[in-house]
PDB file of C-alpha atoms in Angstrom:
ATOM      1  CA  GLU A   1     -52.151 -55.779  33.615  1.00 65.00           C
ATOM      2  CA  ALA A   2     -51.158 -54.794  37.130  1.00 80.00           C
ATOM      3  CA  GLY A   3     -50.895 -51.112  37.880  1.00 92.00           C
ATOM      4  CA  VAL A   4     -48.268 -49.242  39.826  1.00 95.00           C
ATOM      5  CA  VAL A   5     -47.871 -50.800  43.259  1.00 96.00           C
ATOM      6  CA  GLN A   6     -46.792 -48.848  46.308  1.00 97.00           C
ATOM      7  CA  SER A   7     -46.204 -49.864  49.887  1.00 96.00           C
ATOM      8  CA  PRO A   8     -46.881 -49.186  52.582  1.00 97.00           C
ATOM      9  CA  ARG A   9     -50.154 -47.374  51.978  1.00 95.00           C
ATOM     10  CA  TYR A  10     -49.976 -45.588  55.308  1.00 96.00           C
ATOM     11  CA  LYS A  11     -47.095 -44.843  57.641  1.00 97.00           C
ATOM     12  CA  ILE A  12     -47.018 -43.044  60.965  1.00 97.00           C
ATOM     13  CA  ILE A  13     -43.663 -42.218  62.502  1.00 97.00           C
ATOM     14  CA  GLU A  14     -42.199 -39.847  65.032  1.00 97.00           C
ATOM     15  CA  LYS A  15     -40.036 -36.993  63.888  1.00 95.00           C
ATOM     16  CA  LYS A  16     -36.353 -37.720  63.429  1.00 96.00           C
ATOM     17  CA  GLN A  17     -37.116 -41.349  62.553  1.00 97.00           C
ATOM     18  CA  PRO A  18     -36.225 -42.770  59.128  1.00 97.00           C
ATOM     19  CA  VAL A  19     -38.866 -43.980  56.703  1.00 98.00           C
ATOM     20  CA  ALA A  20     -38.827 -45.697  53.326  1.00 98.00           C
ATOM     21  CA  PHE A  21     -41.396 -46.071  50.570  1.00 97.00           C
ATOM     22  CA  TRP A  22     -41.364 -48.712  47.880  1.00 97.00           C
ATOM     23  CA  CYS A  23     -42.704 -48.582  44.343  1.00 97.00           C
ATOM     24  CA  ASN A  24     -43.090 -51.246  41.673  1.00 96.00           C
ATOM     25  CA  PRO A  25     -43.911 -49.690  38.291  1.00 96.00           C
ATOM     26  CA  ILE A  26     -45.918 -51.175  35.462  1.00 94.00           C
ATOM     27  CA  SER A  27     -43.957 -53.888  33.718  1.00 92.00           C
ATOM     28  CA  GLY A  28     -41.970 -52.519  30.818  1.00 90.00           C
ATOM     29  CA  HIS A  29     -42.166 -48.883  31.900  1.00 91.00           C
ATOM     30  CA  ASN A  30     -38.686 -47.437  31.793  1.00 90.00           C
ATOM     31  CA  THR A  31     -39.525 -44.077  33.337  1.00 91.00           C
ATOM     32  CA  LEU A  32     -40.394 -43.831  37.008  1.00 93.00           C
ATOM     33  CA  TYR A  33     -41.410 -40.728  38.978  1.00 94.00           C
ATOM     34  CA  TRP A  34     -41.748 -39.855  42.623  1.00 96.00           C
ATOM     35  CA  TYR A  35     -44.137 -37.030  43.447  1.00 95.00           C
ATOM     36  CA  LEU A  36     -44.916 -35.228  46.679  1.00 96.00           C
ATOM     37  CA  GLN A  37     -48.527 -34.248  47.252  1.00 94.00           C
ATOM     38  CA  ASN A  38     -49.220 -31.945  50.176  1.00 94.00           C
ATOM     39  CA  LEU A  39     -52.747 -31.745  51.539  1.00 89.00           C
ATOM     40  CA  GLY A  40     -55.002 -29.769  49.243  1.00 86.00           C
ATOM     41  CA  GLN A  41     -52.362 -29.384  46.550  1.00 90.00           C
ATOM     42  CA  GLY A  42     -51.411 -30.998  43.275  1.00 92.00           C
ATOM     43  CA  PRO A  43     -48.484 -33.412  42.945  1.00 94.00           C
ATOM     44  CA  GLU A  44     -44.990 -31.965  42.614  1.00 93.00           C
ATOM     45  CA  LEU A  45     -42.190 -33.916  41.009  1.00 92.00           C
ATOM     46  CA  LEU A  46     -39.372 -34.973  43.325  1.00 94.00           C
ATOM     47  CA  ILE A  47     -37.314 -37.185  41.062  1.00 94.00           C
ATOM     48  CA  ARG A  48     -37.507 -38.926  37.703  1.00 92.00           C
ATOM     49  CA  TYR A  49     -35.671 -42.054  36.633  1.00 92.00           C
ATOM     50  CA  GLU A  50     -34.904 -43.314  33.181  1.00 89.00           C
ATOM     51  CA  ASN A  51     -34.151 -46.979  33.874  1.00 90.00           C
ATOM     52  CA  GLU A  52     -31.726 -46.876  36.826  1.00 91.00           C
ATOM     53  CA  GLU A  53     -30.477 -43.342  36.170  1.00 91.00           C
ATOM     54  CA  ALA A  54     -31.876 -40.368  38.068  1.00 92.00           C
ATOM     55  CA  VAL A  55     -32.184 -37.784  35.286  1.00 87.00           C
ATOM     56  CA  ASP A  56     -34.115 -35.074  37.138  1.00 86.00           C
ATOM     57  CA  ASP A  57     -33.693 -34.754  40.897  1.00 88.00           C
ATOM     58  CA  SER A  58     -33.580 -30.978  41.119  1.00 85.00           C
ATOM     59  CA  GLN A  59     -36.611 -30.849  43.442  1.00 88.00           C
ATOM     60  CA  LEU A  60     -35.402 -33.577  45.799  1.00 92.00           C
ATOM     61  CA  PRO A  61     -34.239 -32.189  49.186  1.00 90.00           C
ATOM     62  CA  LYS A  62     -30.970 -34.034  49.196  1.00 90.00           C
ATOM     63  CA  ASP A  63     -30.071 -33.288  52.791  1.00 94.00           C
ATOM     64  CA  ARG A  64     -32.670 -35.750  54.042  1.00 96.00           C
ATOM     65  CA  PHE A  65     -34.209 -37.439  51.008  1.00 96.00           C
ATOM     66  CA  SER A  66     -32.643 -40.151  48.891  1.00 96.00           C
ATOM     67  CA  ALA A  67     -33.913 -42.491  46.225  1.00 96.00           C
ATOM     68  CA  GLU A  68     -32.666 -45.449  44.296  1.00 95.00           C
ATOM     69  CA  ARG A  69     -33.827 -47.630  41.465  1.00 95.00           C
ATOM     70  CA  LEU A  70     -31.545 -50.589  41.383  1.00 84.00           C
ATOM     71  CA  LYS A  71     -31.798 -52.722  38.238  1.00 86.00           C
ATOM     72  CA  GLY A  72     -34.131 -50.163  36.705  1.00 85.00           C
ATOM     73  CA  VAL A  73     -37.351 -51.678  38.023  1.00 92.00           C
ATOM     74  CA  ASP A  74     -38.446 -51.172  41.655  1.00 96.00           C
ATOM     75  CA  SER A  75     -37.621 -47.955  43.421  1.00 97.00           C
ATOM     76  CA  THR A  76     -37.260 -46.855  47.030  1.00 97.00           C
ATOM     77  CA  LEU A  77     -37.624 -43.334  48.380  1.00 97.00           C
ATOM     78  CA  LYS A  78     -36.142 -42.684  51.806  1.00 97.00           C
ATOM     79  CA  ILE A  79     -36.353 -39.841  54.296  1.00 97.00           C
ATOM     80  CA  GLN A  80     -33.845 -39.635  57.099  1.00 96.00           C
ATOM     81  CA  PRO A  81     -34.541 -38.019  59.450  1.00 96.00           C
ATOM     82  CA  ALA A  82     -38.209 -37.207  58.943  1.00 96.00           C
ATOM     83  CA  GLU A  83     -39.556 -33.797  59.928  1.00 96.00           C
ATOM     84  CA  LEU A  84     -43.095 -32.704  60.769  1.00 96.00           C
ATOM     85  CA  GLY A  85     -43.361 -30.917  57.436  1.00 95.00           C
ATOM     86  CA  ASP A  86     -42.780 -34.160  55.556  1.00 96.00           C
ATOM     87  CA  SER A  87     -46.314 -35.307  56.344  1.00 97.00           C
ATOM     88  CA  ALA A  88     -47.862 -35.741  52.900  1.00 96.00           C
ATOM     89  CA  VAL A  89     -48.755 -38.314  50.279  1.00 95.00           C
ATOM     90  CA  TYR A  90     -45.882 -39.703  48.259  1.00 97.00           C
ATOM     91  CA  LEU A  91     -46.992 -40.815  44.812  1.00 96.00           C
ATOM     92  CA  CYS A  92     -45.131 -43.040  42.414  1.00 96.00           C
ATOM     93  CA  ALA A  93     -45.879 -43.049  38.695  1.00 94.00           C
ATOM     94  CA  SER A  94     -44.444 -44.752  35.654  1.00 93.00           C
ATOM     95  CA  SER A  95     -44.575 -44.281  31.914  1.00 90.00           C
ATOM     96  CA  PRO A  96     -43.261 -45.914  28.790  1.00 84.00           C
ATOM     97  CA  ARG A  97     -39.829 -44.759  27.657  1.00 68.00           C
ATOM     98  CA  ARG A  98     -39.682 -40.962  27.358  1.00 64.00           C
ATOM     99  CA  ASP A  99     -43.457 -40.635  27.000  1.00 65.00           C
ATOM    100  CA  TYR A 100     -43.916 -38.333  29.935  1.00 66.00           C
ATOM    101  CA  ASN A 101     -47.481 -37.574  28.946  1.00 74.00           C
ATOM    102  CA  GLU A 102     -48.652 -41.134  29.576  1.00 79.00           C
ATOM    103  CA  GLN A 103     -48.087 -41.396  33.296  1.00 88.00           C
ATOM    104  CA  PHE A 104     -49.810 -44.030  35.390  1.00 91.00           C
ATOM    105  CA  PHE A 105     -50.031 -43.364  39.103  1.00 93.00           C
ATOM    106  CA  GLY A 106     -49.949 -45.648  42.091  1.00 95.00           C
ATOM    107  CA  PRO A 107     -52.262 -45.183  45.099  1.00 94.00           C
ATOM    108  CA  GLY A 108     -49.610 -43.368  47.110  1.00 95.00           C
ATOM    109  CA  THR A 109     -48.183 -43.669  50.606  1.00 96.00           C
ATOM    110  CA  ARG A 110     -49.685 -41.340  53.167  1.00 95.00           C
ATOM    111  CA  LEU A 111     -46.994 -40.337  55.667  1.00 97.00           C
ATOM    112  CA  THR A 112     -47.819 -38.812  59.019  1.00 97.00           C
ATOM    113  CA  VAL A 113     -44.933 -37.486  61.095  1.00 97.00           C
ATOM    114  CA  LEU A 114     -45.765 -36.877  64.757  1.00 96.00           C
TER     115      LEU A 114
ATOM    116  CA  ALA B   1     -42.256 -21.653  32.980  1.00 79.00           C
ATOM    117  CA  GLN B   2     -45.589 -23.375  32.664  1.00 85.00           C
ATOM    118  CA  SER B   3     -48.263 -23.113  35.338  1.00 91.00           C
ATOM    119  CA  VAL B   4     -51.850 -24.132  35.997  1.00 95.00           C
ATOM    120  CA  THR B   5     -54.512 -22.382  38.045  1.00 96.00           C
ATOM    121  CA  GLN B   6     -57.695 -24.003  39.250  1.00 97.00           C
ATOM    122  CA  PRO B   7     -59.667 -21.092  40.703  1.00 96.00           C
ATOM    123  CA  ASP B   8     -62.220 -23.167  42.599  1.00 95.00           C
ATOM    124  CA  ILE B   9     -60.896 -25.076  45.592  1.00 95.00           C
ATOM    125  CA  HIS B  10     -64.269 -26.624  46.433  1.00 96.00           C
ATOM    126  CA  ILE B  11     -67.425 -27.087  44.392  1.00 97.00           C
ATOM    127  CA  THR B  12     -70.699 -28.638  45.506  1.00 97.00           C
ATOM    128  CA  VAL B  13     -73.344 -29.718  43.012  1.00 97.00           C
ATOM    129  CA  SER B  14     -76.542 -31.697  43.309  1.00 97.00           C
ATOM    130  CA  GLU B  15     -76.692 -35.154  41.827  1.00 97.00           C
ATOM    131  CA  GLY B  16     -78.023 -34.926  38.282  1.00 97.00           C
ATOM    132  CA  ALA B  17     -76.918 -31.332  37.833  1.00 97.00           C
ATOM    133  CA  SER B  18     -74.354 -30.238  35.292  1.00 97.00           C
ATOM    134  CA  LEU B  19     -70.751 -29.576  36.240  1.00 97.00           C
ATOM    135  CA  GLU B  20     -67.989 -27.308  35.007  1.00 97.00           C
ATOM    136  CA  LEU B  21     -64.553 -27.206  36.622  1.00 98.00           C
ATOM    137  CA  ARG B  22     -62.291 -24.373  35.579  1.00 98.00           C
ATOM    138  CA  CYS B  23     -58.656 -24.602  34.550  1.00 98.00           C
ATOM    139  CA  ASN B  24     -56.411 -21.824  33.296  1.00 97.00           C
ATOM    140  CA  TYR B  25     -52.893 -22.436  32.127  1.00 95.00           C
ATOM    141  CA  SER B  26     -49.827 -20.405  31.309  1.00 91.00           C
ATOM    142  CA  TYR B  27     -47.524 -21.620  28.576  1.00 87.00           C
ATOM    143  CA  GLY B  28     -45.821 -19.879  25.688  1.00 77.00           C
ATOM    144  CA  ALA B  29     -46.807 -22.296  22.942  1.00 81.00           C
ATOM    145  CA  THR B  30     -49.553 -24.826  22.361  1.00 81.00           C
ATOM    146  CA  PRO B  31     -49.644 -26.962  25.478  1.00 88.00           C
ATOM    147  CA  TYR B  32     -50.572 -30.521  26.145  1.00 91.00           C
ATOM    148  CA  LEU B  33     -53.454 -30.472  28.653  1.00 93.00           C
ATOM    149  CA  PHE B  34     -54.817 -33.105  30.972  1.00 94.00           C
ATOM    150  CA  TRP B  35     -57.502 -33.716  33.554  1.00 97.00           C
ATOM    151  CA  TYR B  36     -56.963 -36.291  36.293  1.00 96.00           C
ATOM    152  CA  VAL B  37     -59.328 -37.497  39.018  1.00 96.00           C
ATOM    153  CA  GLN B  38     -58.255 -38.667  42.454  1.00 94.00           C
ATOM    154  CA  SER B  39     -60.694 -40.530  44.662  1.00 91.00           C
ATOM    155  CA  PRO B  40     -59.975 -40.747  48.398  1.00 85.00           C
ATOM    156  CA  GLY B  41     -57.008 -42.995  49.078  1.00 79.00           C
ATOM    157  CA  GLN B  42     -56.396 -43.560  45.392  1.00 83.00           C
ATOM    158  CA  GLY B  43     -53.834 -42.467  42.874  1.00 86.00           C
ATOM    159  CA  LEU B  44     -54.553 -40.166  39.984  1.00 92.00           C
ATOM    160  CA  GLN B  45     -56.543 -41.506  37.051  1.00 93.00           C
ATOM    161  CA  LEU B  46     -56.427 -39.833  33.658  1.00 93.00           C
ATOM    162  CA  LEU B  47     -59.852 -38.599  32.528  1.00 96.00           C
ATOM    163  CA  LEU B  48     -58.873 -37.032  29.231  1.00 95.00           C
ATOM    164  CA  LYS B  49     -56.101 -35.214  27.409  1.00 92.00           C
ATOM    165  CA  TYR B  50     -55.665 -32.678  24.638  1.00 92.00           C
ATOM    166  CA  PHE B  51     -52.641 -32.669  22.368  1.00 88.00           C
ATOM    167  CA  SER B  52     -53.933 -31.132  19.122  1.00 86.00           C
ATOM    168  CA  GLY B  53     -56.862 -31.169  16.709  1.00 88.00           C
ATOM    169  CA  ASP B  54     -60.467 -30.928  17.790  1.00 90.00           C
ATOM    170  CA  THR B  55     -60.653 -28.589  20.754  1.00 92.00           C
ATOM    171  CA  LEU B  56     -63.528 -30.519  22.348  1.00 96.00           C
ATOM    172  CA  VAL B  57     -62.139 -33.665  23.921  1.00 96.00           C
ATOM    173  CA  GLN B  58     -64.145 -36.609  25.169  1.00 97.00           C
ATOM    174  CA  GLY B  59     -62.928 -38.615  28.118  1.00 96.00           C
ATOM    175  CA  ILE B  60     -63.942 -41.468  30.342  1.00 95.00           C
ATOM    176  CA  LYS B  61     -66.897 -41.502  32.730  1.00 95.00           C
ATOM    177  CA  GLY B  62     -68.885 -39.075  30.572  1.00 96.00           C
ATOM    178  CA  PHE B  63     -66.499 -36.130  30.986  1.00 97.00           C
ATOM    179  CA  GLU B  64     -65.450 -33.711  28.287  1.00 97.00           C
ATOM    180  CA  ALA B  65     -63.198 -30.674  28.162  1.00 98.00           C
ATOM    181  CA  GLU B  66     -62.793 -27.787  25.756  1.00 97.00           C
ATOM    182  CA  PHE B  67     -59.499 -26.116  24.898  1.00 95.00           C
ATOM    183  CA  LYS B  68     -59.882 -22.374  24.354  1.00 95.00           C
ATOM    184  CA  ARG B  69     -56.608 -20.841  23.276  1.00 93.00           C
ATOM    185  CA  SER B  70     -57.924 -17.274  23.453  1.00 92.00           C
ATOM    186  CA  GLN B  71     -58.832 -17.745  27.110  1.00 94.00           C
ATOM    187  CA  SER B  72     -55.924 -20.045  28.036  1.00 94.00           C
ATOM    188  CA  SER B  73     -58.499 -22.395  29.473  1.00 96.00           C
ATOM    189  CA  PHE B  74     -59.275 -26.079  29.498  1.00 97.00           C
ATOM    190  CA  ASN B  75     -62.498 -26.458  31.480  1.00 98.00           C
ATOM    191  CA  LEU B  76     -63.892 -29.846  32.397  1.00 98.00           C
ATOM    192  CA  ARG B  77     -67.617 -30.524  31.995  1.00 98.00           C
ATOM    193  CA  LYS B  78     -70.153 -33.215  32.652  1.00 98.00           C
ATOM    194  CA  PRO B  79     -73.853 -32.862  31.799  1.00 97.00           C
ATOM    195  CA  SER B  80     -75.187 -34.896  34.736  1.00 97.00           C
ATOM    196  CA  VAL B  81     -73.162 -35.591  37.861  1.00 97.00           C
ATOM    197  CA  HIS B  82     -73.388 -38.875  39.747  1.00 96.00           C
ATOM    198  CA  TRP B  83     -72.654 -39.326  43.446  1.00 95.00           C
ATOM    199  CA  SER B  84     -69.627 -41.436  42.490  1.00 95.00           C
ATOM    200  CA  ASP B  85     -68.049 -38.399  40.819  1.00 96.00           C
ATOM    201  CA  ALA B  86     -67.253 -36.918  44.222  1.00 96.00           C
ATOM    202  CA  ALA B  87     -63.453 -36.680  44.210  1.00 96.00           C
ATOM    203  CA  GLU B  88     -60.599 -34.262  43.654  1.00 96.00           C
ATOM    204  CA  TYR B  89     -59.892 -33.140  40.127  1.00 98.00           C
ATOM    205  CA  PHE B  90     -56.533 -31.948  38.860  1.00 97.00           C
ATOM    206  CA  CYS B  91     -55.738 -30.095  35.679  1.00 97.00           C
ATOM    207  CA  ALA B  92     -52.204 -30.453  34.326  1.00 95.00           C
ATOM    208  CA  VAL B  93     -50.134 -28.959  31.529  1.00 92.00           C
ATOM    209  CA  SER B  94     -46.991 -29.996  29.732  1.00 87.00           C
ATOM    210  CA  GLY B  95     -44.965 -28.541  26.925  1.00 77.00           C
ATOM    211  CA  GLY B  96     -45.325 -31.641  24.813  1.00 70.00           C
ATOM    212  CA  ALA B  97     -43.531 -34.923  24.385  1.00 64.00           C
ATOM    213  CA  GLY B  98     -40.423 -35.026  26.534  1.00 66.00           C
ATOM    214  CA  ASN B  99     -41.711 -32.391  28.935  1.00 74.00           C
ATOM    215  CA  MET B 100     -42.846 -32.810  32.503  1.00 82.00           C
ATOM    216  CA  LEU B 101     -46.361 -32.381  33.853  1.00 88.00           C
ATOM    217  CA  THR B 102     -47.234 -29.388  36.007  1.00 91.00           C
ATOM    218  CA  PHE B 103     -50.367 -29.808  38.082  1.00 94.00           C
ATOM    219  CA  GLY B 104     -52.860 -27.298  39.370  1.00 95.00           C
ATOM    220  CA  GLY B 105     -53.883 -27.180  43.004  1.00 95.00           C
ATOM    221  CA  GLY B 106     -56.993 -29.259  42.452  1.00 96.00           C
ATOM    222  CA  THR B 107     -60.742 -28.784  42.875  1.00 97.00           C
ATOM    223  CA  ARG B 108     -62.607 -30.902  45.368  1.00 96.00           C
ATOM    224  CA  LEU B 109     -66.046 -31.867  44.112  1.00 97.00           C
ATOM    225  CA  MET B 110     -68.827 -32.752  46.505  1.00 97.00           C
ATOM    226  CA  VAL B 111     -72.134 -34.134  45.269  1.00 97.00           C
ATOM    227  CA  LYS B 112     -75.359 -33.550  47.176  1.00 95.00           C
ATOM    228  CA  PRO B 113     -78.069 -36.223  47.025  1.00 90.00           C
TER     229      PRO B 113
END
């Protein structure tokens, strides 16, 4: 069984540029999460989807961040415009329906903003 | 609100030595507790979890953890560390089914030959 797939794995951009991250969850997993992991820290939840519905986006900085999960499968997280402080690893995870304690993580996208 | 503290940011042990990584949590009821490992450039992999029952939990790769309610702790142990165990380890807590995970800040383990 394939795991959670994320791309790109690494991204370097200049500040004020837009950037997008893509995630493909494990087949059949209804719940999808985006986490932010700053250097030397644990992951922090940005947004959680149940199928195509964003049910918890309270930690998502909505002035510059947006996310979508069309058709309830793949998801895209976008930052526009990127700031220096956005440099971090963006992790995607998925879990079976409503079983938030069985989360499977992708390898992450490491973003560097110059 | 739930929280997790991992007091040790870095730990270095010699290969073959025993290991204990500390985790303290804050939660008003019986928590669900987890340990994850993250190797460089990789996502998080679940090592073990505690939901209820026996307070000594066995996980993958020879790791175990013990839930101590009186100390609000869930320390991770391994009797003999291998060089491949060098990674970052995260403790996490949740309030149970339907609740989100809260992660600690992580402990980076280095293994000396």
